[in-house]
Amino acid sequence: MRLDRYLVERGLAESREKAKRLIAEGKVRVGGRVVTKPAHPVPEGAEVALLAEERYVGRGAYKLLGALSAFPVAVEGKVSADLGASTGGFTQVLLER
């Protein structure tokens, strides 16, 4: 079975796209070795491990964190809206602040 599919079927990634991103970023090991190709075959009984968990639900969170550190914008106590069809990374950052 392909590694990206394996991650989704075992609940280690929410989608094949997210699995592909984790693999491309070098965050997945198969049999103790980092694998960077989503189509890498996973042998029966192989140990598959994620090297790091995602802290935020979407990459948008990291973009907003970068903007908030670069520009002096105080979001605490403000009313905000995350308008879009994404995973909610902006909202997560705003709620944490």
Tab-separated table of C-alpha atoms in Angstrom:
chain	number	residue	atom	x	y	z
A	1	MET	CA	0.000	0.000	0.000
A	2	ARG	CA	1.178	3.545	-0.769
A	3	LEU	CA	2.471	5.494	2.237
A	4	ASP	CA	0.051	8.418	1.805
A	5	ARG	CA	-2.913	6.041	1.716
A	6	TYR	CA	-1.550	4.100	4.693
A	7	LEU	CA	-1.385	7.267	6.818
A	8	VAL	CA	-5.011	8.135	6.064
A	9	GLU	CA	-6.351	4.602	6.589
A	10	ARG	CA	-4.560	4.326	9.951
A	11	GLY	CA	-5.807	7.742	11.100
A	12	LEU	CA	-2.350	9.337	11.128
A	13	ALA	CA	-3.412	11.993	8.584
A	14	GLU	CA	-6.813	13.554	7.912
A	15	SER	CA	-6.527	13.401	4.124
A	16	ARG	CA	-4.203	12.224	1.374
A	17	GLU	CA	-3.184	15.830	0.717
A	18	LYS	CA	-2.181	16.282	4.363
A	19	ALA	CA	-0.395	12.925	4.278
A	20	LYS	CA	1.527	13.996	1.163
A	21	ARG	CA	2.557	17.230	2.867
A	22	LEU	CA	3.785	15.403	5.993
A	23	ILE	CA	5.752	12.986	3.812
A	24	ALA	CA	7.263	15.749	1.644
A	25	GLU	CA	8.327	17.646	4.777
A	26	GLY	CA	10.234	14.572	5.982
A	27	LYS	CA	7.985	13.990	8.990
A	28	VAL	CA	7.276	10.293	8.354
A	29	ARG	CA	9.495	7.283	9.042
A	30	VAL	CA	9.019	3.788	7.681
A	31	GLY	CA	11.124	1.112	9.317
A	32	GLY	CA	13.186	3.799	11.065
A	33	ARG	CA	14.051	5.689	7.842
A	34	VAL	CA	12.645	9.034	6.736
A	35	VAL	CA	10.620	8.624	3.545
A	36	THR	CA	9.815	11.592	1.293
A	37	LYS	CA	7.811	9.937	-1.494
A	38	PRO	CA	4.031	9.540	-1.054
A	39	ALA	CA	3.990	6.470	-3.332
A	40	HIS	CA	6.587	4.647	-1.200
A	41	PRO	CA	5.262	1.125	-0.566
A	42	VAL	CA	4.665	0.208	3.072
A	43	PRO	CA	5.637	-3.432	3.643
A	44	GLU	CA	3.332	-5.615	5.720
A	45	GLY	CA	4.191	-5.186	9.413
A	46	ALA	CA	6.474	-2.181	8.881
A	47	GLU	CA	6.714	0.363	11.678
A	48	VAL	CA	5.393	3.737	10.492
A	49	ALA	CA	5.842	6.790	12.716
A	50	LEU	CA	5.217	10.524	12.526
A	51	LEU	CA	8.173	12.615	13.680
A	52	ALA	CA	6.155	15.631	14.796
A	53	GLU	CA	2.533	16.416	15.401
A	54	GLU	CA	0.920	19.426	13.819
A	55	ARG	CA	0.198	22.084	16.419
A	56	TYR	CA	-2.369	23.925	14.319
A	57	VAL	CA	-5.291	22.666	12.255
A	58	GLY	CA	-4.097	24.448	9.120
A	59	ARG	CA	-1.111	26.145	7.535
A	60	GLY	CA	-2.971	29.458	7.632
A	61	ALA	CA	-2.170	29.580	11.339
A	62	TYR	CA	1.543	29.899	10.617
A	63	LYS	CA	0.877	32.690	8.122
A	64	LEU	CA	-1.147	34.660	10.658
A	65	LEU	CA	1.464	34.066	13.377
A	66	GLY	CA	4.110	35.466	11.036
A	67	ALA	CA	2.004	38.537	10.306
A	68	LEU	CA	1.214	39.124	13.980
A	69	SER	CA	4.900	38.965	14.877
A	70	ALA	CA	5.888	41.275	11.994
A	71	PHE	CA	3.202	43.923	12.496
A	72	PRO	CA	2.119	45.494	15.805
A	73	VAL	CA	-1.523	44.377	15.701
A	74	ALA	CA	-3.251	43.732	19.028
A	75	VAL	CA	-5.974	41.129	18.498
A	76	GLU	CA	-6.754	40.507	22.158
A	77	GLY	CA	-10.302	41.559	23.020
A	78	LYS	CA	-11.187	42.350	19.410
A	79	VAL	CA	-14.019	40.911	17.335
A	80	SER	CA	-12.610	38.916	14.421
A	81	ALA	CA	-13.950	36.796	11.590
A	82	ASP	CA	-12.185	34.094	9.615
A	83	LEU	CA	-14.026	34.211	6.298
A	84	GLY	CA	-13.086	31.342	4.091
A	85	ALA	CA	-13.466	27.669	3.379
A	86	SER	CA	-10.302	26.422	5.015
A	87	THR	CA	-9.548	24.388	8.130
A	88	GLY	CA	-9.648	27.213	10.666
A	89	GLY	CA	-5.987	27.923	11.344
A	90	PHE	CA	-6.590	31.691	11.538
A	91	THR	CA	-9.444	31.163	14.003
A	92	GLN	CA	-7.338	28.849	16.151
A	93	VAL	CA	-4.559	31.447	16.449
A	94	LEU	CA	-7.003	34.251	17.237
A	95	LEU	CA	-8.729	32.166	19.922
A	96	GLU	CA	-5.391	31.310	21.538
A	97	ARG	CA	-4.553	35.009	21.779
